[in-house]
Coordinates of C-alpha atoms and ligand atoms in Angstrom, one line a residue:
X21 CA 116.0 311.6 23.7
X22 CA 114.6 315.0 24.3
X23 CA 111.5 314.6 22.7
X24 CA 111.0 310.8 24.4
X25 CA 111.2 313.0 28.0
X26 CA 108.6 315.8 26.3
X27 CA 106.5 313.0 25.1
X28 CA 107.0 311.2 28.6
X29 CA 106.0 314.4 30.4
X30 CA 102.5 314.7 28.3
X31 CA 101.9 310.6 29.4
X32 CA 103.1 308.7 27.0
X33 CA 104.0 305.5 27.8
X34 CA 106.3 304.2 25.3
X35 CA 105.9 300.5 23.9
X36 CA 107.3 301.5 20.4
X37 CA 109.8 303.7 19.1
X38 CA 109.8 303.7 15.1
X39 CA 113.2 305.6 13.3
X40 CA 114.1 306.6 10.2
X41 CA 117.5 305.9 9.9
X42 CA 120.4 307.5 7.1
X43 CA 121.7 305.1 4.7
X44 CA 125.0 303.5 5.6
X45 CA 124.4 303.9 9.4
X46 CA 124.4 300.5 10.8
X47 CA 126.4 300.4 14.1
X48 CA 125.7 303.8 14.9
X49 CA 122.7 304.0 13.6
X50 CA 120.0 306.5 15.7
X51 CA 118.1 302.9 16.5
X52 CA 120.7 301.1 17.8
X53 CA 121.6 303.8 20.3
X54 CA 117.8 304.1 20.9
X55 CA 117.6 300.5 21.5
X56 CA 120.7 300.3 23.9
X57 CA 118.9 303.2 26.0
X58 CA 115.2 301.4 25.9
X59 CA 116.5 298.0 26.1
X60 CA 112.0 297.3 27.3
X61 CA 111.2 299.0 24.2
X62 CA 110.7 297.2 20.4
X63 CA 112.4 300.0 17.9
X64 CA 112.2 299.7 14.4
X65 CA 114.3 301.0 12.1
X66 CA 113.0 302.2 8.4
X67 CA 115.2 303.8 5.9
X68 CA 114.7 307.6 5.9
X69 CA 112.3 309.0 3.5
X70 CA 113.4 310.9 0.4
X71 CA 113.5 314.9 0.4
X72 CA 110.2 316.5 -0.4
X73 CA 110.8 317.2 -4.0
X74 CA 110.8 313.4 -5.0
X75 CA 107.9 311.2 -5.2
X76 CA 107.3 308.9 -1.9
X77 CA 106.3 306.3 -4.5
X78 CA 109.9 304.8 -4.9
X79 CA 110.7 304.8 -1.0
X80 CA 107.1 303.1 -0.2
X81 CA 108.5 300.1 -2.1
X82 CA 111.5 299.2 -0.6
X83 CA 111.7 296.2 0.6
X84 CA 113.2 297.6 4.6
X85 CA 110.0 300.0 4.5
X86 CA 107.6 297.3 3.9
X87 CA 109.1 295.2 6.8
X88 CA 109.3 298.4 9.1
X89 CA 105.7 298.9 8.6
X90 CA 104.6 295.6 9.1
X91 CA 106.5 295.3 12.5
X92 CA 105.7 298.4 13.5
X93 CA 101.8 297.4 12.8
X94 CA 102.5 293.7 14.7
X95 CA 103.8 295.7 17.8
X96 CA 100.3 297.8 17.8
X97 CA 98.0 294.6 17.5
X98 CA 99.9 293.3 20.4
X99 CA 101.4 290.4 18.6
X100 CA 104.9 290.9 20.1
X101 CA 107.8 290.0 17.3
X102 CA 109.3 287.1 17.6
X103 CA 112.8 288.6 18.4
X104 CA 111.2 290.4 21.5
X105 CA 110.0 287.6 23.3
X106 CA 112.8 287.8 25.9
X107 CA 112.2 291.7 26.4
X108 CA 108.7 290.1 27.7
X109 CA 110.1 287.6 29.8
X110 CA 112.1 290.4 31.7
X111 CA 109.3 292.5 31.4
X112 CA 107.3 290.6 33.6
X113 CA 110.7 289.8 36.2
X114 CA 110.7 293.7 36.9
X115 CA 106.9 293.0 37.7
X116 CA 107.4 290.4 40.3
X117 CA 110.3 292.5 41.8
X118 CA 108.4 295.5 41.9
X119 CA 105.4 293.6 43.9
X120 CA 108.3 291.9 46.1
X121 CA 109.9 294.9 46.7
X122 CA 106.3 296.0 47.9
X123 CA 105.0 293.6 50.0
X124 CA 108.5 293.1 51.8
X125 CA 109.8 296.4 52.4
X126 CA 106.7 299.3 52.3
X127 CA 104.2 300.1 54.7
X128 CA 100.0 300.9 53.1
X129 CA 97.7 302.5 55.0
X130 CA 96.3 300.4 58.0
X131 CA 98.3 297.0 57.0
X132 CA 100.2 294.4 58.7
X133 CA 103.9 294.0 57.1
X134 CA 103.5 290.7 58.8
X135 CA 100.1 290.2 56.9
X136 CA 99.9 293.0 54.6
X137 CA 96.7 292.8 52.1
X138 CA 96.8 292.8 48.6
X139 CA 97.5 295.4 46.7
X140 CA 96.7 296.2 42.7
X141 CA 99.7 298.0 40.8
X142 CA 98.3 301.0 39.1
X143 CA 100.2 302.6 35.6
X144 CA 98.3 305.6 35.3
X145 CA 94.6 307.6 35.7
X146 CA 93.1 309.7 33.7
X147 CA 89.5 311.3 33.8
X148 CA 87.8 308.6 35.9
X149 CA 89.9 305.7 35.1
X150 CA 92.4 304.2 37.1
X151 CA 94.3 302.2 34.6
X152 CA 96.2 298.9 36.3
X153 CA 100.1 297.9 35.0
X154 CA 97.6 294.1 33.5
X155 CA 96.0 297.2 31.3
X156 CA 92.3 296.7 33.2
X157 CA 91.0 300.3 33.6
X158 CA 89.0 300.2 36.7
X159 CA 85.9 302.9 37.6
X160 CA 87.0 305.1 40.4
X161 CA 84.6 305.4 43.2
X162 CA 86.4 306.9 45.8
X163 CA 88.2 310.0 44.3
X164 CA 91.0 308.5 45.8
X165 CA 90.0 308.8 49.5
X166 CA 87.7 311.7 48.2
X167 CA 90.7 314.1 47.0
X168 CA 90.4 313.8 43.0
X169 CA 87.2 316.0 42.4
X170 CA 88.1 316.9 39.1
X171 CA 89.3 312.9 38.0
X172 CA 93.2 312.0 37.4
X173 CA 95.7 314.0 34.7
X174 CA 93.5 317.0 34.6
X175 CA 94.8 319.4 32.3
X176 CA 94.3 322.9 34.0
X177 CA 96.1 321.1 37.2
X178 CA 98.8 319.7 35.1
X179 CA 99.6 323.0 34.0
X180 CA 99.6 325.2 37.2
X181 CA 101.5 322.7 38.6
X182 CA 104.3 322.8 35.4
X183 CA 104.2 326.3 35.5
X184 CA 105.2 326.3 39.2
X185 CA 108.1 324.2 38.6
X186 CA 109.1 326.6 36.1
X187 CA 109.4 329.6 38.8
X188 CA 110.2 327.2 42.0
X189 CA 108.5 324.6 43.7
X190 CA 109.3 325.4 47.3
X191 CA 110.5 328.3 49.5
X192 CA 110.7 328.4 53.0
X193 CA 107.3 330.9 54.2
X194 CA 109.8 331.6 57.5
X195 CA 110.3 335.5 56.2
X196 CA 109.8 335.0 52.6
X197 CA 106.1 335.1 51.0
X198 CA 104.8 334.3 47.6
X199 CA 101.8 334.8 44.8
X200 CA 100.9 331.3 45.0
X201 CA 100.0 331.3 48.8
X202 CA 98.1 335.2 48.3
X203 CA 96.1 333.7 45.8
X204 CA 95.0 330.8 47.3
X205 CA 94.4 332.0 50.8
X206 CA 92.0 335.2 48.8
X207 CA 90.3 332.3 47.0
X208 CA 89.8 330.5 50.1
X209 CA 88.4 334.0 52.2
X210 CA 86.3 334.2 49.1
X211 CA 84.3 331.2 48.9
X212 CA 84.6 330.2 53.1
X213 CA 81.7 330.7 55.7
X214 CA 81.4 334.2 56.7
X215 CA 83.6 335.5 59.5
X216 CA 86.9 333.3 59.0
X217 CA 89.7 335.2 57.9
X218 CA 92.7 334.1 58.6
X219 CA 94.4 331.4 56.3
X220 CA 97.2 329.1 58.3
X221 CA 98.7 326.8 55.4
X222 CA 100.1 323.3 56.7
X223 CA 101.1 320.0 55.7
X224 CA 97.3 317.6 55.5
X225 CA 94.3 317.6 57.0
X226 CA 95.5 316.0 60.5
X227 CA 98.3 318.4 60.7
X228 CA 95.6 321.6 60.2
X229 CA 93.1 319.6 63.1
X230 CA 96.6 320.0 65.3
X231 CA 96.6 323.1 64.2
X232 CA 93.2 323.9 65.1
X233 CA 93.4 322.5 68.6
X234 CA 96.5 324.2 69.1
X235 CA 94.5 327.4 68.5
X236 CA 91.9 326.7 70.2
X237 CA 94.0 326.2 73.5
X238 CA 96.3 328.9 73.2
X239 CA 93.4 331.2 73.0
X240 CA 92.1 330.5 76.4
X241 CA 95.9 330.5 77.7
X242 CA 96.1 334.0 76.2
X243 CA 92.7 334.7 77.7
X244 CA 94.0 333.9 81.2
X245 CA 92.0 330.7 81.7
X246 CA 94.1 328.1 81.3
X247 CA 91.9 325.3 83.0
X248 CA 90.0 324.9 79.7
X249 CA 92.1 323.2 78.1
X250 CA 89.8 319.9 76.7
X251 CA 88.4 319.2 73.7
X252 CA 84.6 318.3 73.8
X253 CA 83.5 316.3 70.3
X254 CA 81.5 313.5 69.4
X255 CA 81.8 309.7 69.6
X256 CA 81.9 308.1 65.6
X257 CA 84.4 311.1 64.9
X258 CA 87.5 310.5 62.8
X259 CA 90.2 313.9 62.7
X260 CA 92.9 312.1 61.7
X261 CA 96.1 310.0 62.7
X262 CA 98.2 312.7 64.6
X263 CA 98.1 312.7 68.5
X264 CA 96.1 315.5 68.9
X265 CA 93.9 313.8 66.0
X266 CA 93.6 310.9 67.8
X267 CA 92.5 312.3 71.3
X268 CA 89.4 313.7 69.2
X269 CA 88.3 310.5 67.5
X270 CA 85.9 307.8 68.3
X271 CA 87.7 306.2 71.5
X272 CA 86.0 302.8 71.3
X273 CA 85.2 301.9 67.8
X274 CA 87.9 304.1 65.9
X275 CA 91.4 303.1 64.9
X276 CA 93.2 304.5 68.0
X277 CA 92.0 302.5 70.9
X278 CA 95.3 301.0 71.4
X279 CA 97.2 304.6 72.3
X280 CA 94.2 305.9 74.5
X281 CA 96.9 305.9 77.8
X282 CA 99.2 308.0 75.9
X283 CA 96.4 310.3 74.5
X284 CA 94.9 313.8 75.8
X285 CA 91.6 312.6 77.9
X286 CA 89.1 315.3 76.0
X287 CA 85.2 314.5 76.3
X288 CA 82.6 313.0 74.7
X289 CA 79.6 313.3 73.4
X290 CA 76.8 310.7 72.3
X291 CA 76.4 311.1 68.1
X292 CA 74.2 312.9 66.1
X293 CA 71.2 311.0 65.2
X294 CA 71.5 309.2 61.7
X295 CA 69.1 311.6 59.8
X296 CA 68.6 312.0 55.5
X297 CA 65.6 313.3 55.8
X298 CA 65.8 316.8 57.6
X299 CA 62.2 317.9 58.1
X300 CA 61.4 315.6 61.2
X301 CA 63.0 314.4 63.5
X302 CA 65.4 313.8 66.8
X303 CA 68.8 315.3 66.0
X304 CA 70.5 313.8 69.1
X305 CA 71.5 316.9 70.5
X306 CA 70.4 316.5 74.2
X307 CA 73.9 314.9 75.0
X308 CA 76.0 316.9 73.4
X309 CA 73.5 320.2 75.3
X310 CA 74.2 318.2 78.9
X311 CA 78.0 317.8 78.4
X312 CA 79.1 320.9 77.5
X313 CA 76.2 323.0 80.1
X314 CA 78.1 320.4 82.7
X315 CA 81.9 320.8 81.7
X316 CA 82.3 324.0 79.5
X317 CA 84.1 325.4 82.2
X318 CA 86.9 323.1 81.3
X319 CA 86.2 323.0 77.9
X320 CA 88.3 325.1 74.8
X321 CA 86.6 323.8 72.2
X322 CA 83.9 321.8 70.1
X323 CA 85.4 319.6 67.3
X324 CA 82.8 317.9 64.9
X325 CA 82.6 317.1 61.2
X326 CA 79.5 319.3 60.0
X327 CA 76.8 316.9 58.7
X328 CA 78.7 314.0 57.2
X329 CA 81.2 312.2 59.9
X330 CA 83.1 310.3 57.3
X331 CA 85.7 307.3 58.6
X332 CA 83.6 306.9 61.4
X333 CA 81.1 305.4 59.8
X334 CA 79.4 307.6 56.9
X335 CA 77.1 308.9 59.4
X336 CA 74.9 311.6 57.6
X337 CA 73.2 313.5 60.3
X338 CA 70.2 317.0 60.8
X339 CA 72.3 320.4 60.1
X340 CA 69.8 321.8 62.9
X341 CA 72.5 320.2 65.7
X342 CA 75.2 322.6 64.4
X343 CA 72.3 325.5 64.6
X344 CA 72.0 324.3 68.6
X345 CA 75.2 323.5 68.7
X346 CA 76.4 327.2 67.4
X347 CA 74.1 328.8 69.3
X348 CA 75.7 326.6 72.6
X349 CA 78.6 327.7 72.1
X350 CA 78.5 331.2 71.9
X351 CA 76.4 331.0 75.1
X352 CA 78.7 328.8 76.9
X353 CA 82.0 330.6 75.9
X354 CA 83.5 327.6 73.9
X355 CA 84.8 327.9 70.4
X356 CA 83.6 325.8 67.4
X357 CA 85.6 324.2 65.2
X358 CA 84.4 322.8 61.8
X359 CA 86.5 319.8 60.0
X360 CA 85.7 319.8 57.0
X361 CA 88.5 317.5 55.6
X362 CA 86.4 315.5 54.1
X363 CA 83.2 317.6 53.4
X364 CA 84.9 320.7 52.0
X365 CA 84.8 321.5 48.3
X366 CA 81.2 320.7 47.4
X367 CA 80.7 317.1 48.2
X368 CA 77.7 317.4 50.3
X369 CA 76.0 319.5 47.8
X370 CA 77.3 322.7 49.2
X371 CA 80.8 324.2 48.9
X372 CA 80.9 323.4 52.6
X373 CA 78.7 321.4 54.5
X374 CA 78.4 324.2 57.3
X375 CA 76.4 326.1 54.2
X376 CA 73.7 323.8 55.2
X377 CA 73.3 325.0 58.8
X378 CA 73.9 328.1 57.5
X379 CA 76.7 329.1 60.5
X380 CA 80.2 329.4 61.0
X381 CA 82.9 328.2 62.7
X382 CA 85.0 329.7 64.7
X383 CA 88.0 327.6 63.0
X384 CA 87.7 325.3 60.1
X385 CA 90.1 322.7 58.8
X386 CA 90.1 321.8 55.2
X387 CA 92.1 319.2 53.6
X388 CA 91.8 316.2 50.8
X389 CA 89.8 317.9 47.8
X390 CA 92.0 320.9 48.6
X391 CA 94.1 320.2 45.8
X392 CA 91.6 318.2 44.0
X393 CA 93.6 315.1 44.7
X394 CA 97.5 316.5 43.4
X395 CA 99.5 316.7 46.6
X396 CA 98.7 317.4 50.2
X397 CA 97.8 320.0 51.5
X398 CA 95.7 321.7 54.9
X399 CA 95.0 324.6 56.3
X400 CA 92.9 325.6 59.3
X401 CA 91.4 328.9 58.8
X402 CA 90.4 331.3 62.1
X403 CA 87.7 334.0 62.5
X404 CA 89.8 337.1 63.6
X405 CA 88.5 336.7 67.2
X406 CA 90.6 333.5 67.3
X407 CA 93.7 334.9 65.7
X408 CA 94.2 337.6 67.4
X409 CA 92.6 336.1 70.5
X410 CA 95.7 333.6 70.3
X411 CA 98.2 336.6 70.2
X412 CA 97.3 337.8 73.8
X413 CA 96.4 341.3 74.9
X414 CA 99.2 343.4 73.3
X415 CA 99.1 340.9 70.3
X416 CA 102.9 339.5 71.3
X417 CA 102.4 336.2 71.7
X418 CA 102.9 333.8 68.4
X419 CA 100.9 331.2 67.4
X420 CA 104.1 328.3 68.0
X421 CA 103.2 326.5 64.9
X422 CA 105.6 325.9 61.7
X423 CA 105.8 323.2 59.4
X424 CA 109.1 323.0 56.9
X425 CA 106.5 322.7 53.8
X426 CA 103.9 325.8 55.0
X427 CA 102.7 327.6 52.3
X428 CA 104.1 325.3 49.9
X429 CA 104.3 327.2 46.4
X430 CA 103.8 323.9 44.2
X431 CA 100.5 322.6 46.3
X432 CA 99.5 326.4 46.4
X433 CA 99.4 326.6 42.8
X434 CA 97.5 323.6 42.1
X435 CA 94.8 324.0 45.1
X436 CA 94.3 327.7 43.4
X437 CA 94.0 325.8 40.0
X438 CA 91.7 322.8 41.6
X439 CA 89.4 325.9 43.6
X440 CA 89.1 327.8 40.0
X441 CA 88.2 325.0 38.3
X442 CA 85.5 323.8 40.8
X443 CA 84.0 327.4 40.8
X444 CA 84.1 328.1 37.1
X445 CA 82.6 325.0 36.3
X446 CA 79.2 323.2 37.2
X447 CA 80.1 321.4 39.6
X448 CA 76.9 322.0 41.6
X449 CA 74.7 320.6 38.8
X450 CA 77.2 317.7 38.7
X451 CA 76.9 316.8 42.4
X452 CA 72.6 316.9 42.4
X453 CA 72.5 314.6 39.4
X454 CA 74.9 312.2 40.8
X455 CA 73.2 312.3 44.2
X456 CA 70.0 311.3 41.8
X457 CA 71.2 308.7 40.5
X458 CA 72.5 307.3 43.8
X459 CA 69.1 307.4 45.1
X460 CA 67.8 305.8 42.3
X461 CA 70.5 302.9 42.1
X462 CA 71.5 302.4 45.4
X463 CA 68.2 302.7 47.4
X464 CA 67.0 299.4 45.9
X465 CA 69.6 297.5 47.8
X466 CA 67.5 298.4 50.9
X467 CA 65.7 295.1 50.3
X468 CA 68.4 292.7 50.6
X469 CA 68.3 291.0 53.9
X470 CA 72.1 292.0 55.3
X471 CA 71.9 295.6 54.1
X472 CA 71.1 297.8 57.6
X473 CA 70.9 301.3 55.7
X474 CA 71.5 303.1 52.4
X475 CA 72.1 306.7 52.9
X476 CA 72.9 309.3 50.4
X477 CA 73.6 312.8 50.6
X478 CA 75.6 314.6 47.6
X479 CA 77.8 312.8 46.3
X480 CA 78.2 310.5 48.9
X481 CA 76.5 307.1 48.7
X482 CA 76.7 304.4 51.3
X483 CA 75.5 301.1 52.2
X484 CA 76.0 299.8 55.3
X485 CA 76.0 296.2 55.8
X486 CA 74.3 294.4 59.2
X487 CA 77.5 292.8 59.9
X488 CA 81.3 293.4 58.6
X489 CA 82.1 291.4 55.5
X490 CA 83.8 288.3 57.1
X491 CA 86.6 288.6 54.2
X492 CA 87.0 292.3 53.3
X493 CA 89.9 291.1 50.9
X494 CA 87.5 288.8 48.8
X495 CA 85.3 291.8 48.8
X496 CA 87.9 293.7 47.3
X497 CA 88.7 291.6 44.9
X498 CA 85.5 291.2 43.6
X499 CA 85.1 294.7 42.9
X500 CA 88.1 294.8 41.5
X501 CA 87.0 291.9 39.2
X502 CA 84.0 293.7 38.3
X503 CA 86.1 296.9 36.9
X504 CA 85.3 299.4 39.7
X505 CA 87.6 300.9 42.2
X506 CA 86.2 300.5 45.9
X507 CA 87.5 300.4 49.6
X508 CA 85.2 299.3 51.9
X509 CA 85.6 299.6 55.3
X510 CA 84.3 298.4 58.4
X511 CA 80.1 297.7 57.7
X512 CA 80.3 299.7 54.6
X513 CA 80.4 299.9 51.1
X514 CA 80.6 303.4 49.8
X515 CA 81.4 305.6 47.1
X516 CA 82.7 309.0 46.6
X517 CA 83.5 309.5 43.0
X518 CA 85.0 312.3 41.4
X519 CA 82.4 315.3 40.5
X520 CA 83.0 314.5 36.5
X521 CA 81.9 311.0 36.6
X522 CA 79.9 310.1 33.7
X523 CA 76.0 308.3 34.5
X524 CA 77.4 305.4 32.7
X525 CA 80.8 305.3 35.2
X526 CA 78.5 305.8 37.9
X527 CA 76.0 302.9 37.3
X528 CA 79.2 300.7 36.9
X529 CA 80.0 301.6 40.3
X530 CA 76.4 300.9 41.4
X531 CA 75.9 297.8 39.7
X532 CA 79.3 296.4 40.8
X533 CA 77.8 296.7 44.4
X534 CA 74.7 295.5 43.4
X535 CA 76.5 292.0 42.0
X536 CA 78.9 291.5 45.2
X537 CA 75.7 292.0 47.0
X538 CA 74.0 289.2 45.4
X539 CA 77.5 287.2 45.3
X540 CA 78.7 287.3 49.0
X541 CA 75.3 288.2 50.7
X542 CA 72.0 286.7 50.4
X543 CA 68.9 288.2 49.7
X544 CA 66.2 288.3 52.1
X545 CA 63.5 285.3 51.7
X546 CA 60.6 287.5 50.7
Ligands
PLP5 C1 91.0 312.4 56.1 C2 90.5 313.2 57.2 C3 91.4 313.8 58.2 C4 92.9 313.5 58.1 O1 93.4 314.1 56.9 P1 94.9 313.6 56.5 O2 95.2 314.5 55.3 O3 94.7 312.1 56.1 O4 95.8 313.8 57.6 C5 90.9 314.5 59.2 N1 89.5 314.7 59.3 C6 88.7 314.2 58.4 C7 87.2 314.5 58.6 C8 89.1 313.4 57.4 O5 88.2 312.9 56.6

């Protein structure tokens, strides 16, 4: 049994356990205890072979041997034996229960349990395969909601995270520090836009964009102005599903409109301009330049996802409005807040999409990639004007913020791990060819008569449809049927694949969009 759990540990899925038994066993034989332990799992027994000064000659030709083999062989082709057929049958009863237990009883993201959608049971992932319990291996496009940078079962994560469950997986941070938490918040310091210094460690992205705000209004509390206490962002925002989240998010085509009595009333601005192409151009600016030179007296802070606002659309927009908008804000006395949830960790092309603007934040929230995809984790990370600004004069006051998990030594470990392994390899070579070949395969489905836009930028590549798909779950499905892993949403069609993808991966992923294209929407006439 200890070396089925060591073998279990490394991934192994069993389907066959082979023994070589001692003569005379029978009853309590090795494979019949084996058996009664794996009752899903065909063992065969073979005789045990001769010590190693006797020929194998004699042992290869007994009779139990020969059978063994050929079994064992029968079980790899697939052809189950015939005595296992009812191992099958209750094989596929734990799969019905397990879907039943599923649709009945657990909550997805953004489902009905009166209607909930349907949902593919997955076995395992490794590298850029998500591999499903019917054995199809789909393609994954979207890094599961852009976390897995580095792909699934990576071996340096595997290992940091083994080796922190070797010293302890959690501590409470309340009074007691660790290595895993140093290192990462000097790695983070290390590679962050200039000025922020100050790591705050917290449960996922939302919870570090609560911790942000928080911050943000505490400061001016501290400060002795208390009346600027809103938040001013941008309409097609998305920060998250927290309260505080969800007072900063699109307020009329997000996901929140339903709380917006119970929500903080904070102020908006029209978006950024849609903008690729960063040499001409109207950034949109002007309305975000009105509001604040109108309402910064009331205003703590600017939230905005620099360059890429993701759920809210996939909007890719100029870097020069975080230029005016930095510049704004230092005029106006407001402080600037980065979310770079989504954007962090080189997706954009740069380690952070602020890199492109070439300013800072005055806080910035990271999140998904963090731990390239292992476990959640956030932090929000302050310039030292904001930290200590939030302690008051004579530095007394706390920042009242303190989740159970901070600083969690297990996610610690494996973000350090995921962060080393991003900087030591090349992943920046990786993200320019795969924004190449988006381009290149993507860009052609311009032509099609329902497609409004393709936009790339990294290794971000969207279409966005004219009109919602009227049956989102057929969409699905078809991608599913053409080997890819996909979740639209809303107009969309996008991908975000992990950094390793292969070209081949990648034009799966392209071509599979290509072929629902042509499937569910019509080409234009011309
Ligand atoms: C995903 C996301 C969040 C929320 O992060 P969670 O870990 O899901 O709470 C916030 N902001 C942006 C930009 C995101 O993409």
């Amino acid at each position: 049994m200890c070396s089925r759990e060591s073998q279990l540990s490394r991934g192994f899925l069993f389907c066959l356990q082979a023994m070589c038994n001692w003569p005379g066993e029978g009853q309590h034989s090795n494979a019949v205890a084996v058996q009664r332990a794996l009752p899903e799992v065909p063992v065969v027994s073979i005789p045990q072979v001769p010590p190693l000064s006797e020929p194998l000659t004699n042992w290869v030709a007994l009779k139990d041997v020969a059978d063994g083999m050929s079994q064992v062989l029968r079980v790899m082709k697939g052809e189950i034996p015939g005595d296992e057929e009812h191992l099958q049958g209750a094989k596929q009863e734990v799969q019905v229960e397990h879907l039943q237990i599923d649709q009945n009883h657990l909550w997805h993201p953004y489902t009905s349990m009166v209607k909930p959608g349907r949902v593919w049971s997955v076995r395992s992932a490794e590298g850029c395969l998500i591999q499903l319990e019917d054995g199809r291996r789909l393609v994954d496009g979207m890094a599961s909601w852009w976390c897995a940078i580095h792909g699934y079962n990576v071996p340096e994560l595997n290992a940091a995270a083994a080796n922190q469950l070797g010293q302890m997986s959690h501590v409470m941070f309340g009074g007691l520090t660790h290595r895993p938490a140093t290192l990462l918040a000097k790695q983070l310091l290390d590679c962050a836009p200039e000025g922020l210094t100050q790591v705050f460690l917290c449960d996922s992205g939302s919870v570090s964009v609560e911790v942000a705000l928080k911050m943000s209004l505490q400061y001016w509390a501290m400060k002795g102005k208390p009346s600027k206490c809103r938040i001013a962002t941008v309409q097609r925002g998305y920060h998250g599903d927290t309260f505080g989240a969800m007072s900063v998010c699109d307020p009329v085509r997000g996901m929140h409109t339903l709380f917006k009595g119970a929500l903080a009333q904070q102020l908006f601005a029209e978006p950024p301009e849609l903008s690729t192409d960063w040499s001409t151009g109207d950034d949109g600016f002007s309305s975000m330049e009105s509001l604040l030179k109108e309402r910064h007296q009331e205003v703590a802070a600017v939230i905005i996802e620099p360059v890429v606002q993701g759920a809210g659309g996939m909007r890719i927009y100029n870097p020069s409005y975080l230029q005016k908008l930095r510049k704004l804000c230092d005029e106006l006395d407001v402080l600037l807040i980065f979310d770079e949830i989504a954007t962090g960790f080189g997706r954009t092309g740069k380690l952070f999409a602020a890199e492109h603007a070439q300013v800072s934040p005055d806080i910035m929230c990271i999140g998904k990639a963090l731990t390239g995809g292992y476990c959640t984790l956030g932090a929000a990370i302050a310039s030292e004007k904001v930290s200590h600004g939030v302690s008051g004069p004579d530095g007394r006051q706390p920042l009242m913020h303190g989740p159970t998990f901070m600083g969690n030594p297990l996610a610690c470990s494996i973000a350090a791990a995921s962060i080393q392994l991003l900087l030591d390899g090349p992943w920046h070579s990786r993200v320019k060819s795969i924004e190449e070949q988006l381009v290149r395969e993507l860009r052609p489905l311009a032509a099609y008569a329902e497609v409004e836009d393709v936009r790339v930028l990294g290794a971000i590549g969207v279409v966005e449809l004219k009109t919602a798909p009227a049956e989102p779950q057929k969409l699905q499905a078809a991608l599913v049927d053409q080997g890819v892993w996909l979740r639209p949403f809303g107009r969309t069609i996008y991908t975000m694949p992990p950094f390793v993808i292969s070209s081949e991966e990648l034009s799966r992923i392209s071509g599979a969009i290509a072929s629902v294209l042509d499937a569910h929407i019509p080409r234009s006439a011309e």
